CSV table of C-alpha atoms and ligand atoms in Angstrom, one decimal:
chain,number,residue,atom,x,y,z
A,29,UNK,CA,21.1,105.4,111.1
A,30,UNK,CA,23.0,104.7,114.8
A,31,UNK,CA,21.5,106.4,118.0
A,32,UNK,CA,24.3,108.6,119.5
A,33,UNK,CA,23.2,108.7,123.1
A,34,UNK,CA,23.7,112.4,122.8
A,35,UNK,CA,21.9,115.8,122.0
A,36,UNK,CA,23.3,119.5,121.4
A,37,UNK,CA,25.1,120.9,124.8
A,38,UNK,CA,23.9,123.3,126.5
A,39,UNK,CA,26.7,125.6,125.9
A,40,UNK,CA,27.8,125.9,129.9
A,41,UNK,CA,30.3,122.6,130.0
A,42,UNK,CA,33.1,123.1,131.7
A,43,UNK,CA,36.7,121.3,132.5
A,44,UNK,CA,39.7,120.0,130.6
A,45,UNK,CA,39.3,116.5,128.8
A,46,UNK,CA,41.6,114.7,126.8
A,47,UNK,CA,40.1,113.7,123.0
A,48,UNK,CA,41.7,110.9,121.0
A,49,UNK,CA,40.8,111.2,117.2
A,50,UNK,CA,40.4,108.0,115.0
A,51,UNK,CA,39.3,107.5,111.6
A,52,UNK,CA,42.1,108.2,108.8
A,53,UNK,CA,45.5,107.8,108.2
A,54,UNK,CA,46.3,110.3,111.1
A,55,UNK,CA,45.6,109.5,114.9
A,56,UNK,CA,45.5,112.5,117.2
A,57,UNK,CA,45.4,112.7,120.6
A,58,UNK,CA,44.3,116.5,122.4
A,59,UNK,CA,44.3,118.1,125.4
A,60,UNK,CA,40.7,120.6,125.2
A,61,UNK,CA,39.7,123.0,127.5
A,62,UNK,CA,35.9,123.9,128.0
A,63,UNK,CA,35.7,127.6,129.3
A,64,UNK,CA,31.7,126.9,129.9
A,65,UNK,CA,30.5,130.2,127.7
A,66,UNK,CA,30.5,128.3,124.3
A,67,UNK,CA,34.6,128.2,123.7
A,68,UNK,CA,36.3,124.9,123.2
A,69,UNK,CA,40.2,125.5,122.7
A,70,UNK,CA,42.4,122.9,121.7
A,71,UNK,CA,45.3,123.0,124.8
A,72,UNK,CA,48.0,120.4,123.2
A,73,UNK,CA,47.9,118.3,120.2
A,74,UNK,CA,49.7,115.5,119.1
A,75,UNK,CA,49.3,114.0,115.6
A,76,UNK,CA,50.7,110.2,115.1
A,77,UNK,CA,50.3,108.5,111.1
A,78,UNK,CA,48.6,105.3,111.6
A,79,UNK,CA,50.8,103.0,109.2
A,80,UNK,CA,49.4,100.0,106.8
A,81,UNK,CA,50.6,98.0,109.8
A,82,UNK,CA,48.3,98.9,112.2
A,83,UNK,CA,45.0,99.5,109.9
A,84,UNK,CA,45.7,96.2,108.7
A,85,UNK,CA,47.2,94.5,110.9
A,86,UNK,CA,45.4,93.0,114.3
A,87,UNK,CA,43.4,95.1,116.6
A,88,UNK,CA,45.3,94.0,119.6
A,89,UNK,CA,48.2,96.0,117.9
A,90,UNK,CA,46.0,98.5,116.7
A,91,UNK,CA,44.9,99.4,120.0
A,92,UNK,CA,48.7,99.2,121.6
A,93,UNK,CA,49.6,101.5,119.1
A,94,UNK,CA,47.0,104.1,120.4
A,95,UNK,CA,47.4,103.5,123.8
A,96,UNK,CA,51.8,103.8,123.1
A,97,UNK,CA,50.4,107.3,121.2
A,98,UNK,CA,48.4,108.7,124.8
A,99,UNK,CA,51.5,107.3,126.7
A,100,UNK,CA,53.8,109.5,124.6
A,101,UNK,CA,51.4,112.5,124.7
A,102,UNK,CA,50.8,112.5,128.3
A,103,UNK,CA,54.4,112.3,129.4
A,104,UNK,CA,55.6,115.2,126.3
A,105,UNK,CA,52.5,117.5,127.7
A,106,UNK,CA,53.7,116.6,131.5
A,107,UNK,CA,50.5,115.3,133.0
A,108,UNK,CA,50.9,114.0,135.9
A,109,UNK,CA,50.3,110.4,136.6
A,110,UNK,CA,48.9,110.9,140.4
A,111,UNK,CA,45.2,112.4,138.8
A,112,UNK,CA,42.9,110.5,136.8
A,113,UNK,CA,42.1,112.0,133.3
A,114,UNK,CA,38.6,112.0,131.3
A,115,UNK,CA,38.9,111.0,128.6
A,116,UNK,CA,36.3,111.5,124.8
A,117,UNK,CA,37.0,109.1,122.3
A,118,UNK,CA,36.0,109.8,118.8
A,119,UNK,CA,36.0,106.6,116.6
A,120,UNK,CA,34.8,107.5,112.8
A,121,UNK,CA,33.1,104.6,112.1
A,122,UNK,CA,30.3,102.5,112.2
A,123,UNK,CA,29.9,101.8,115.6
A,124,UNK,CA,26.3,100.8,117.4
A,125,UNK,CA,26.7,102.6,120.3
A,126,UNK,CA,25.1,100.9,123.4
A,127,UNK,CA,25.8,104.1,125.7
A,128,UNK,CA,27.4,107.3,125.8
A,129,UNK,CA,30.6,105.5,126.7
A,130,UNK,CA,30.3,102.0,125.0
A,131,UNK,CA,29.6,100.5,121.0
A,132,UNK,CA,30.4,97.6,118.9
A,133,UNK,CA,32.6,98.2,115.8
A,134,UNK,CA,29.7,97.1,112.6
A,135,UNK,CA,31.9,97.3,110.0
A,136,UNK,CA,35.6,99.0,109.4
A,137,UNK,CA,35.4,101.5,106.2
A,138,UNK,CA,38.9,104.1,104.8
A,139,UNK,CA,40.8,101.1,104.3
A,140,UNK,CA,40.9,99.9,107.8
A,141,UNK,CA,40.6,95.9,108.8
A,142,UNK,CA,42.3,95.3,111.6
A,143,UNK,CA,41.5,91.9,112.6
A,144,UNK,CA,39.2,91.0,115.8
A,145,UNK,CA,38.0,94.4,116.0
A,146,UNK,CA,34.3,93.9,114.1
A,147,UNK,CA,31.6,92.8,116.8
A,148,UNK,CA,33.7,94.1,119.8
A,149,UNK,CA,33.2,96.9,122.1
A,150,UNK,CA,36.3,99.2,120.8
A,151,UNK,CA,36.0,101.1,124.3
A,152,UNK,CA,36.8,97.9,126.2
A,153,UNK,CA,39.2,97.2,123.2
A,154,UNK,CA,40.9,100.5,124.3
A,155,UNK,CA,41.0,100.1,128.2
A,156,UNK,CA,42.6,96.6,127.7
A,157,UNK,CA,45.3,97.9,125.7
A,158,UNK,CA,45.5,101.0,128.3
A,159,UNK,CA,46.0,98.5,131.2
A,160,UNK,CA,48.7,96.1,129.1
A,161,UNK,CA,50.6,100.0,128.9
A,162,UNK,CA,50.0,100.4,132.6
A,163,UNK,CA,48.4,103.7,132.0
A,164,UNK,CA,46.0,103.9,135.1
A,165,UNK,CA,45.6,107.5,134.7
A,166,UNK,CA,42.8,107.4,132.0
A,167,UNK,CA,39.0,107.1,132.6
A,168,UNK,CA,37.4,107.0,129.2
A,169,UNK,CA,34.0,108.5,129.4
A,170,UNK,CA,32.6,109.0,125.9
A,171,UNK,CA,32.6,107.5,122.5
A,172,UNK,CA,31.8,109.3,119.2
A,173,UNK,CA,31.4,109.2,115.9
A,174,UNK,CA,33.4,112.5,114.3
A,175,UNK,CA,30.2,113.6,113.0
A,176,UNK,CA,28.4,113.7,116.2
A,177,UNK,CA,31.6,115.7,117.4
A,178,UNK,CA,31.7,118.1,114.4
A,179,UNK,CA,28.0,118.9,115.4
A,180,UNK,CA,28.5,119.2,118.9
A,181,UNK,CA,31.3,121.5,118.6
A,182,UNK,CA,29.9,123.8,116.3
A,183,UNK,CA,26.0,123.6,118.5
A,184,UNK,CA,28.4,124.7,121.5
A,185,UNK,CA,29.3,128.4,120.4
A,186,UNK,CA,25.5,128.0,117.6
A,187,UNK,CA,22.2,126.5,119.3
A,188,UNK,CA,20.7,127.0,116.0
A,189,UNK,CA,23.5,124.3,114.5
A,190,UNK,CA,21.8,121.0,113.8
A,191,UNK,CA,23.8,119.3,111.2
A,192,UNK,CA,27.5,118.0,111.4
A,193,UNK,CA,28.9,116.9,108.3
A,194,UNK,CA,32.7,115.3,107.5
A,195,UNK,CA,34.4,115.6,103.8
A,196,UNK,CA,37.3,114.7,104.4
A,197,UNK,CA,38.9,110.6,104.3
A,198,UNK,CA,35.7,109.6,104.6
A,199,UNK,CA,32.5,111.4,104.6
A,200,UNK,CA,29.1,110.8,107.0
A,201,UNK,CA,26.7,113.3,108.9
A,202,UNK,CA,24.4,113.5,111.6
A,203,UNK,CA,21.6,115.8,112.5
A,204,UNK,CA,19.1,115.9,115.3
A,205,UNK,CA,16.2,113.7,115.4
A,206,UNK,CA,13.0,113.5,117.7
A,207,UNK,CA,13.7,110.9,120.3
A,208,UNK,CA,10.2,109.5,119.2
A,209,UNK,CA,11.0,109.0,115.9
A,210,UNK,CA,14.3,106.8,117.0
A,211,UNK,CA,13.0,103.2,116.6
A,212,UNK,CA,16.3,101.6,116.9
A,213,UNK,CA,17.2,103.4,120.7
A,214,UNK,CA,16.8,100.9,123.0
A,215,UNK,CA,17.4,103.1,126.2
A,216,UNK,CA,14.5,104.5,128.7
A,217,UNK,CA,11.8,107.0,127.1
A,218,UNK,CA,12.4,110.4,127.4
A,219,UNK,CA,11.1,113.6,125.1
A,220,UNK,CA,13.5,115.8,123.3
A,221,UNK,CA,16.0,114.9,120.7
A,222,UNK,CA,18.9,112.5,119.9
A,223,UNK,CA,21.7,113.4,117.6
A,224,UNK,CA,21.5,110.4,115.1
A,225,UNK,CA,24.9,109.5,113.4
A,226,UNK,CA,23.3,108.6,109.4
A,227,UNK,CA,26.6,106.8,107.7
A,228,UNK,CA,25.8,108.8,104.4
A,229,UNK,CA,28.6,107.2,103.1
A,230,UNK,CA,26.9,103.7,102.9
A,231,UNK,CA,23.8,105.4,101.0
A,232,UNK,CA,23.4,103.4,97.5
A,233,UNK,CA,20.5,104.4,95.7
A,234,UNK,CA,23.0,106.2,93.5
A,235,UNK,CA,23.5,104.9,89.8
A,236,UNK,CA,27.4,103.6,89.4
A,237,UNK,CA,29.6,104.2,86.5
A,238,UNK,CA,32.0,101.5,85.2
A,239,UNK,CA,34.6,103.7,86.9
A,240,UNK,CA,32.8,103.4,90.4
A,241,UNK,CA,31.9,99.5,90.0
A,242,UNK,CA,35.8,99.0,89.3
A,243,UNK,CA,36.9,101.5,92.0
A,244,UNK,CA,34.7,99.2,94.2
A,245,UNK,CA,35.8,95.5,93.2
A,246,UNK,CA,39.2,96.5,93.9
A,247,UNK,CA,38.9,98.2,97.0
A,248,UNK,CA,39.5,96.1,101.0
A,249,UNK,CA,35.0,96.6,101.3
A,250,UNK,CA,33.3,95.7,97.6
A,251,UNK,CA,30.1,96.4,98.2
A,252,UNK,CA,29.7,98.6,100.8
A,253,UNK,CA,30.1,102.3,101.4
A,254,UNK,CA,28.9,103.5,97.3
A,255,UNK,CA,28.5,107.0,98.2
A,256,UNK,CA,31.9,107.4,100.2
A,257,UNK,CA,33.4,105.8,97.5
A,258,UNK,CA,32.0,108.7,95.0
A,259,UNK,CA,32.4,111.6,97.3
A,260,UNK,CA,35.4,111.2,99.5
A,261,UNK,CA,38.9,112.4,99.7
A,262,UNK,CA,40.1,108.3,100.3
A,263,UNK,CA,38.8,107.9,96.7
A,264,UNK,CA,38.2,110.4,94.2
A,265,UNK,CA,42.0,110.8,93.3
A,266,UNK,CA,41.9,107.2,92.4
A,267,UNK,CA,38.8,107.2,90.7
A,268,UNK,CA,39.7,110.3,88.7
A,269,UNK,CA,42.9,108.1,87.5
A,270,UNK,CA,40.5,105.1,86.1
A,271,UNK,CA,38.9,107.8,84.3
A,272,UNK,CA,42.7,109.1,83.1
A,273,UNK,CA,43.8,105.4,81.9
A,274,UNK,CA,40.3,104.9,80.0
A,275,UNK,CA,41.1,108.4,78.6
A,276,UNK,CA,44.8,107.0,77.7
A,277,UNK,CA,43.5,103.7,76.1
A,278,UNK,CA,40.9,105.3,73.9
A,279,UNK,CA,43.4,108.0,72.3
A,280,UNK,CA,41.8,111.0,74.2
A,281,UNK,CA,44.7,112.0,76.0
A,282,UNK,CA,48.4,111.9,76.2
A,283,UNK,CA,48.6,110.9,73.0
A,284,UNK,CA,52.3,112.4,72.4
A,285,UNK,CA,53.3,110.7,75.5
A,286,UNK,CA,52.8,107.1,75.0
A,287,UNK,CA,54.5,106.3,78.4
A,288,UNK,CA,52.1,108.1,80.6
A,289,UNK,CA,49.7,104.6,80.4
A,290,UNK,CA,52.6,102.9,82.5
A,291,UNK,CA,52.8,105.1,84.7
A,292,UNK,CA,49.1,106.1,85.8
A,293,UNK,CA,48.9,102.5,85.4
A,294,UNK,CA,49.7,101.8,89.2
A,295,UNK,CA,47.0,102.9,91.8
A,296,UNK,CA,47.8,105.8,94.1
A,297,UNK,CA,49.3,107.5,91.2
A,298,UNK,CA,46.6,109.8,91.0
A,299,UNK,CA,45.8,111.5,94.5
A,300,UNK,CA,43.2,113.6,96.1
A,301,UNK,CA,45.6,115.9,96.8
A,302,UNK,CA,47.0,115.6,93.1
A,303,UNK,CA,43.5,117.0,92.0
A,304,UNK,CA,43.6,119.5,94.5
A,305,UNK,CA,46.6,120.8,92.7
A,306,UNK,CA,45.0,120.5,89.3
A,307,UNK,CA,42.1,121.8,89.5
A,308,UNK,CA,43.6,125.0,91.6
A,309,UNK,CA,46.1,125.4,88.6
A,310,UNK,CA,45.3,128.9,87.0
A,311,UNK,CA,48.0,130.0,85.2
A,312,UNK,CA,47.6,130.5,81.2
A,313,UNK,CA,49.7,127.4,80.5
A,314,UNK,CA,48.6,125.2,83.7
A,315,UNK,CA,52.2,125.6,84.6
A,316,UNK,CA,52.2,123.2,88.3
A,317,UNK,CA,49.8,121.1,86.3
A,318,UNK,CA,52.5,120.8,83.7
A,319,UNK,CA,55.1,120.7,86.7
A,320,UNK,CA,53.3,118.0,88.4
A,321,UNK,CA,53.1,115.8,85.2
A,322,UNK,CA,57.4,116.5,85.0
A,323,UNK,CA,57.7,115.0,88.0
A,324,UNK,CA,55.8,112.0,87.1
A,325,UNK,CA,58.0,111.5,84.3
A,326,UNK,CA,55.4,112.8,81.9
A,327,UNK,CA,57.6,116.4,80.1
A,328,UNK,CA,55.7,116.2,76.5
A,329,UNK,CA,52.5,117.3,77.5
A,330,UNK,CA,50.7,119.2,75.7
A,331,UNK,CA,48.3,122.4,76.7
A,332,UNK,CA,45.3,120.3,76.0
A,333,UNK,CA,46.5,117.5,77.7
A,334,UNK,CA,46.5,119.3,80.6
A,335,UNK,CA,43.5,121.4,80.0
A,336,UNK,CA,41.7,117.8,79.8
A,337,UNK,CA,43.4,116.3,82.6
A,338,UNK,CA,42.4,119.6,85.0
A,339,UNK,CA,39.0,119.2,83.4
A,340,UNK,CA,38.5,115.3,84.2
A,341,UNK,CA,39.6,116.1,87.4
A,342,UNK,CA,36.8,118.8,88.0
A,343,UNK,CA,34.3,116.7,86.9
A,344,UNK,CA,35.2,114.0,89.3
A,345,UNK,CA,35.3,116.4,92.1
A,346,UNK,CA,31.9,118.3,90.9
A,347,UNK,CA,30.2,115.1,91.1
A,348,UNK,CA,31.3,114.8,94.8
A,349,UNK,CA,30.2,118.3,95.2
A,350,UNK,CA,26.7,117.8,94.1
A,351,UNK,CA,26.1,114.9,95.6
A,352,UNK,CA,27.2,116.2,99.1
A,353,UNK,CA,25.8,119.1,98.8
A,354,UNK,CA,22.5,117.3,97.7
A,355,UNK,CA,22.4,115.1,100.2
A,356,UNK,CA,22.8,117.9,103.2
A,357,UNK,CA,20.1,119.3,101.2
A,358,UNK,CA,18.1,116.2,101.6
A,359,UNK,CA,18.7,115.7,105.6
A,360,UNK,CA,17.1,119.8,106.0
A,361,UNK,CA,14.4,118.9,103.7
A,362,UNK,CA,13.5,115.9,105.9
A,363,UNK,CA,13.7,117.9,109.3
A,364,UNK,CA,12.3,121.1,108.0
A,365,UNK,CA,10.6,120.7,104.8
A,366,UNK,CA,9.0,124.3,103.9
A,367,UNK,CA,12.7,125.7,104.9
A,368,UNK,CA,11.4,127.7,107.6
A,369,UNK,CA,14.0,127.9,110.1
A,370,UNK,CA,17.4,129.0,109.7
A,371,UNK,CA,20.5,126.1,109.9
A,372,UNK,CA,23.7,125.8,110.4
A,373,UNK,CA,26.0,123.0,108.9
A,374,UNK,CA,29.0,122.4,110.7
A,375,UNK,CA,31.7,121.1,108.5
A,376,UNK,CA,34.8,119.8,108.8
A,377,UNK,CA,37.4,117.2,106.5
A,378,UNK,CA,40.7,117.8,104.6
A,379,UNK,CA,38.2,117.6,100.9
A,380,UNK,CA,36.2,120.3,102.5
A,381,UNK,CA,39.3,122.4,103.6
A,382,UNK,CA,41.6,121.9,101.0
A,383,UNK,CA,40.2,121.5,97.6
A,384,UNK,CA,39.9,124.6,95.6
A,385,UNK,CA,36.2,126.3,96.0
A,386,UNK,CA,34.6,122.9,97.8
A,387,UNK,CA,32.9,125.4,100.2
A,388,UNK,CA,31.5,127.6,97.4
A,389,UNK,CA,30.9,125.2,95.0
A,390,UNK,CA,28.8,123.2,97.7
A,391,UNK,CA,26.9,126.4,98.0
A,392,UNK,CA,26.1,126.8,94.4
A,393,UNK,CA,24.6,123.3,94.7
A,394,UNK,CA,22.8,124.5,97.3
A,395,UNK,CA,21.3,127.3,95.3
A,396,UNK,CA,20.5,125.3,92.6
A,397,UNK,CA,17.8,123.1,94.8
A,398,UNK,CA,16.6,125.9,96.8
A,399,UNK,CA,16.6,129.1,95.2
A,400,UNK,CA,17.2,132.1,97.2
A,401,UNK,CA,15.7,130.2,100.3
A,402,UNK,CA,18.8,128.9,100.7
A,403,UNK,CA,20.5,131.7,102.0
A,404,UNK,CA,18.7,129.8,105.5
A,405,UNK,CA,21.7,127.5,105.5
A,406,UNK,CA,25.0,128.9,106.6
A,407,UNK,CA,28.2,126.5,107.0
A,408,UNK,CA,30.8,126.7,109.5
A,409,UNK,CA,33.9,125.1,109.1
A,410,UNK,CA,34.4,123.8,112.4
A,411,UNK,CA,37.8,123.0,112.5
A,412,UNK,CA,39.5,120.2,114.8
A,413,UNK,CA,35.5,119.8,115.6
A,414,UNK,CA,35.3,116.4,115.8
A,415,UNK,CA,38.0,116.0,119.0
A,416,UNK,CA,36.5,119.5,120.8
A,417,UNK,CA,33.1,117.5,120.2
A,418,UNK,CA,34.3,114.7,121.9
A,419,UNK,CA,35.3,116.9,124.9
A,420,UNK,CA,31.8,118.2,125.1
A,421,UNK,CA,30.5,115.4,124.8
A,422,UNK,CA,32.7,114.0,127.8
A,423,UNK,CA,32.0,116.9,129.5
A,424,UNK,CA,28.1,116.2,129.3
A,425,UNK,CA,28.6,112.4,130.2
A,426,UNK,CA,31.0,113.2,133.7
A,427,UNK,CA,28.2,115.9,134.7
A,428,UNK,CA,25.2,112.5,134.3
A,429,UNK,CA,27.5,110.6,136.2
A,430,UNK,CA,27.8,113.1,139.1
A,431,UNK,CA,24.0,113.4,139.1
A,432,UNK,CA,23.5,109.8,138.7
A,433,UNK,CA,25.8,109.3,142.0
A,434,UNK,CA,24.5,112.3,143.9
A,435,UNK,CA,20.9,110.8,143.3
A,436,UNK,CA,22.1,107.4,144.3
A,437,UNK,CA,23.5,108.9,148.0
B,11,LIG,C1,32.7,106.2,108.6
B,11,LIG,C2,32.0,107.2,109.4
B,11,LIG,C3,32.8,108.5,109.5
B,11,LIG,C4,33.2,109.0,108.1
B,11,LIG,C5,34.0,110.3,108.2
B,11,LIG,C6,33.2,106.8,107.2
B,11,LIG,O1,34.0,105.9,106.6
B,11,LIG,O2,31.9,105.1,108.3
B,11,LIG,O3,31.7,106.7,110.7
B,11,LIG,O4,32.0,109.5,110.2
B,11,LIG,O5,33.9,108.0,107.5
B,11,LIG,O6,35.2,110.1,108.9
């Protein structure tokens, strides 16, 4: 549970920020424009993979790359290098923040472990590598988690939006919390509220299969992060596969197709977005499922091969479903017990967009728990929400500066 240093906008920001995006195998960097009646519009966008080399290399080079990445972007968008640019940057990880525009790195997650990094404030990590690139242009003047962002972006256009959630690589959320209730926020006293970023993802009060605790010991954190581990996109394609080779070695499946042991054998092999195809399959035969397994070198599967194989993988994925849905159902429960205001969920992540029915299945969860009273929670898919967040959010921190200084004179 890390303070953010920030609480819902007012809806009125205004100005043009640039947003960098970190937190997955893709880094982006934006150009967002605030139009200061509730519309954040993405202006330019350039998206840069983030190879093994970098996530697991050093964080000196991890932070060139980024700063090479807003070098390239500002010259291909043609900003010029005379003005001097604010800039949000949204960091998806566990980060203790210290203030609006500064916070120590706790502990990488998503496969990230870039060396040097843990313990270190990653916004000074960032303007050292900006002055070794000679970029003078850039004034970074926020740091956020993506969740913070999501919720932020959606509270922007909704006031009544007081949850951001991400599915997606990763997954986390953050609501609003009473300032008082905010033991760990070190800052001076003031009423009102404090978005809280919760790491959901290292929740584990959750009971572990074999597959999990194996899924675990092999992966770059043991130990840490159970529920991402169950409900995230990073993941479930590979735990889904542990579940296929058990399958394989107990005669369940693929039994005319003694090969398909070797080659599910290797990790990766199974995907999230292998699933996604799966489980979306809804032809008679399972046709892509059967063209999928082709191309895997698997061509003598049977129907119920792949009628098993779609249905392991919907189990797999229903599990993430309930538990995410259960556990947005748990932060409204804790900030409005009796369900007697309306919410809104902002939501955001590639497991959220792309997997076949996440959004309704979520729902149905939903239902489950509350009844009909849970018509009171809507969802909005705020798209790109966690770098037009960051805007906002940058947006809010350069108007506190002005006041600060116009106080000061
Ligand atoms: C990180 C969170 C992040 C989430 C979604 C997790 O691995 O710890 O900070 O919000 O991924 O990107």
């Amino acid at each position: 549970m890390l303070p953010s240093f920030v609480d819902r906008p007012k809806g009125n920001e205004k100005g043009e920020f640039i947003a960098l995006d970190l937190g997955g195998t893709n880094f982006r960097v934006l150009a967002v424009n605030l139009d200061g009646k509730g519309v954040a519009t993405v202006l330019n966008v350039s998206k840069f993979a983030v190879h093994k080399k970098y996530m697991q290399g050093t964080g000196e080079q991890l932070f060139n790359f980024i700063a090479d990445c807003i070098n390239s972007f500002l010259t291909e968008n043609g900003f010029k290098r005379t003005k001097t640019y604010d800039l949000a940057f949204t960091f998806s990880f566990p980060v203790q923040q210290t203030s609006i525009a500064a916070g120590v790195l706790i502990a990488w997650t998503k496969g990230f472990t870039a060396k040097g990094v843990q313990g270190k404030d990653v916004v000074n990590l960032l303007n050292e590598a900006l002055k070794r690139k000679h970029i003078d242009c850039i004034r970074v003047t926020a740091l956020a988690n993506d969740t913070v962002g999501t919720l932020v972006a959606g509270s922007y256009k909704d006031p009544i939006c007081d949850l951001g959630v991400i599915m997606g690589t990763g997954t986390n959320a953050c609501y609003r919390e009473k300032r008082s209730n905010i033991k760990k926020f070190k800052g001076p006293d003031f009423e009102g509220h404090m978005i809280v970023n919760m790491e959901w993802g290292n929740f584990d009060k959750v009971r572990l299969t074999c597959y999990d605790r194996e899924l675990d010991a092999s992966s770059v954190n043991p130990g840490a992060m159970h529920l991402e581990k169950m409900v995230s996109g990073m993941y479930l394609g590979e735990l889904a596969r542990r579940v296929l080779v058990d399958g394989i070695k107990r005669d369940i499946i693929f039994l005319n197709a003694p090969h398909a042991a070797l080659i599910f054998k290797r990790k990766g092999s199974l995907k999230t977005s292998h699933m996604s195809l799966i489980e979306g399959d809804e032809t008679a035969g399972l046709d892509q499922v059967d063209e999928f397994l082709k191309q895997k070198g698997i061509s003598d599967s049977t129907l119920d091969d792949r009628i098993l194989l779609k249905r392991l993988c919907r189990l797999v994925s229903s599990r993430a479903v309930g538990l995410g849905a259960t556990a947005i159902a748990a932060v409204i429960i804790w900030m409005d017990p009796e369900l007697r205001q309306m919410h809104t969920v902002a939501i955001d992540g590639s497991l959220f967009e792309n997997h076949p029915g996440f959004p309704s299945k979520m729902t149905g969860v939903l239902r489950k728990l509350y009844g009909v009273k849970a018509e009171k929670i809507a969802w909005v898919h705020s798209k790109d929400g966690s770098g037009r967040g960051a805007a906002i959010i940058a947006a809010v921190a350069a108007f506190s500066e002005k006041n600060r200084k116009m106080m000061q004179e």
